[in-house]
Amino acid sequence: SPHVAGILQLQSSLRNAPVVRELPTVVLVGAPNVGKSSIVRCISSAQPEVNNYPFTTRGLTIGHVEIDHLQCQIMDSPGLLARTERNEMELLTLASLEHLPTAVCYVMDFSSFAGDKCSSIQDQLELRREIRGRFPKRPWIDVVSKIDLGCDTDAMAQLKSINTGEPILQVSLQENTGVEQLQTEIIQLLSRVRIVLDAMAALQEENEAS
């Protein structure tokens, strides 16, 4: 499909960064301006790379962490909007989730400053329903960011009502609240993806041997 071709083209352009397919990856998904890139910078073990790649209108932030001496990566994705007509980058984000073994960290901003005409709190919750509905088996955590700016209690109640047992973290990078727990949860997500990747590699080896 054209979207798979797009992923392959995107991968081939990531010459200065590890290719997504080869590394356990957590993708930060959510509406624009909810704090995804800041989380990548906060969680990463070194200064993340910020580069412009095909299909992106701004830098794509990729950070790295080590688990048991093995490299893993965390990447933000261009913001998704709750709408039926999506642009090429949004479609590529969805196709990447569909075709690559990744875990999802869904980031929301429920503060009184959240949202604009494109991504109100209700839009963020609607987008969360849609993405989780598309990828019900992906390792997943919900992150409510910027809680130092306040947190809409009705939005939290709605999130809890649609959450099906995934961790819900409330985080303020500004005040260093919930950051340690977020790091722990992301490492657990990466470990789960690594199990899948190891199983896929073993299966491929078995097929090649036969």
C-alpha atoms as one frame of an Amber mdcrd trajectory, in Angstrom:
protein
   0.000   0.000   0.000   1.170   3.599  -0.442   1.311   4.058   3.335   3.631
   1.060   3.784   5.786   2.436   0.968   5.788   5.740   2.839   7.004   4.047
   6.019   9.817   2.344   4.126  10.792   5.668   2.570  10.686   7.333   5.988
  12.837   4.556   7.436  15.401   4.842   4.679  15.652   8.553   5.447  16.421
   7.956   9.141  20.101   7.452   8.368  21.264   9.308  11.446  18.897   7.487
  13.787  18.144   3.827  14.437  15.467   2.479  12.128  12.168   1.942  13.911
  11.752  -1.637  12.724  14.975  -2.798  14.372  14.461  -1.350  17.855  11.793
  -1.600  20.544   9.915   1.676  20.203   7.364   3.646  22.184   5.497   6.147
  20.032   3.990   9.180  21.753   0.604   9.824  20.200  -1.870  12.636  20.793
  -3.136  15.967  19.583  -0.706  18.790  18.702   0.949  20.734  21.543   0.140
  18.351  24.400   3.809  17.989  25.402   4.977  14.899  23.499   8.421  16.220
  22.502   9.064  17.450  26.050   8.385  13.945  27.364  10.864  12.452  24.866
  13.515  14.900  26.073  12.735  14.181  29.712  12.790  10.372  29.442  15.762
   9.982  27.091  19.181   9.023  28.392  20.893  11.565  26.131  19.959  14.659
  24.179  17.362  13.481  21.635  17.872  14.027  17.950  15.550  16.545  16.337
  15.647  16.278  12.578  13.402  17.031   9.670  12.429  13.967   7.677  10.223
  13.477   4.634   6.524  13.938   5.422   7.174  16.109   8.484   6.535  19.823
   8.628   8.656  20.133  11.777  11.380  18.164  13.493  10.666  14.617  14.567
  12.082  14.021  18.059  13.707  10.637  18.716  15.231   9.786  22.076  17.077
   6.693  23.269  17.097   4.647  26.454  19.060   1.547  27.349  17.446  -1.512
  28.897  19.831  -4.335  29.870  22.505  -2.717  27.661  20.173  -2.798  24.648
  19.149   0.365  22.811  15.473   1.277  22.624  13.843   4.416  21.328  11.054
   6.821  22.130   9.669   9.027  19.414   7.036  11.676  19.225   4.630  11.666
  16.321   3.125  14.619  14.501  -0.087  15.582  16.264  -3.232  13.725  15.260
  -6.595  15.411  15.080 -10.028  13.934  15.729 -11.345  14.081  12.184 -12.182
  11.802   9.290 -10.007  13.457   6.626  -6.341  13.130   7.564  -3.222  14.509
   5.933  -0.372  12.336   4.725   1.674  12.614   7.929  -1.286  11.639  10.122
  -1.978   8.648   7.878   1.690   7.679   8.064   1.607   7.812  11.880  -1.418
   5.482  11.896   0.170   3.164   9.327   3.395   3.013  11.364   1.417   1.893
  14.405  -0.380  -0.669  12.288   2.656  -2.224  10.605   5.463  -1.872  13.169
   5.781  -3.503  16.609   5.388  -0.452  18.801   3.839   0.485  22.127   1.694
   3.589  22.546   2.000   6.375  25.092  -1.145   8.454  24.545  -0.575  12.008
  25.780  -3.358  14.433  26.729  -3.539  17.964  28.121  -6.610  18.481  30.352
  -5.555  21.898  31.657  -7.695  24.993  31.271  -5.188  26.113  28.615  -5.675
  22.916  26.592  -6.733  22.742  23.039  -7.659  25.116  20.316 -10.240  24.838
  17.571  -8.439  21.647  16.429  -7.876  19.799  19.689 -10.214  20.588  22.576
 -10.342  18.253  25.581 -13.355  16.494  24.051 -11.480  16.106  20.757  -8.528
  14.564  22.620 -10.840  12.046  24.320 -12.540  11.244  21.014  -9.147  10.706
  19.370  -8.140   8.448  22.265 -11.276   6.317  21.732 -10.520   6.044  18.027
  -6.820   5.141  18.342  -7.395   2.596  21.120 -10.236   1.107  19.083  -7.871
   0.680  16.132  -5.066  -0.830  18.238  -6.729  -2.675  21.136  -3.821  -5.083
  21.698  -0.933  -2.618  21.666   0.913  -2.122  24.974  -0.500   1.247  26.074
  -0.356   3.908  28.780  -2.381   7.117  29.160  -0.472  10.224  30.212  -2.204
  13.415  31.332   0.494  16.080  31.018   0.907  19.655  32.273  -1.042  18.993
  35.488   0.720  21.978  37.075  -1.614  24.061  34.863  -4.683  22.297  36.272
  -6.671  19.229  35.299 -10.327  19.112  34.267 -12.004  16.673  36.674 -14.807
  15.822  34.234 -12.220  14.963  31.560 -10.387  12.677  34.013 -13.674  10.948
  34.859 -14.377  10.430  31.161 -10.879   9.046  30.600 -11.310   6.592  33.475
 -14.662   5.499  32.036 -13.147   4.585  28.631  -9.885   3.212  30.043  -9.811
  -0.595  30.040  -7.125  -1.216  32.628  -4.220   0.695  31.079  -2.066   2.772
  33.469  -3.160   6.429  33.787  -0.324   8.759  34.776  -0.614  12.411  35.758
   2.609  14.241  34.950   4.102  17.684  35.291   7.546  18.005  33.767   7.628
  21.580  35.068   7.313  20.422  38.691   8.889  16.968  38.210   5.629  15.280
  39.249   5.038  11.694  38.124   8.216  11.655  36.022   9.827   8.694  37.776
   6.657   6.619  37.387   6.449   7.620  33.715  10.042   6.463  33.166   9.241
   3.123  34.846   6.084   2.608  32.769   7.853   3.463  29.498  10.637   0.982
  30.292   7.972  -1.674  30.910   6.342  -0.845  27.559   9.707  -1.142  25.784
  10.361  -4.499  27.473   7.020  -5.807  26.201   7.821  -4.660  22.658  11.247
  -6.301  22.881   9.610  -9.648  23.719   7.542  -9.327  20.531  10.603  -8.383
  18.451  12.624 -11.298  19.879   9.783 -13.696  19.062   9.543 -12.297  15.510
  13.322 -12.680  15.033  13.234 -16.284  16.319  10.370 -17.099  13.973  12.221
 -15.574  11.023  15.342 -17.566  11.922  13.285 -20.756  12.110  11.703 -20.089
   8.713  15.080 -19.347   7.123  16.535 -22.564   8.608  13.739 -24.646   7.157
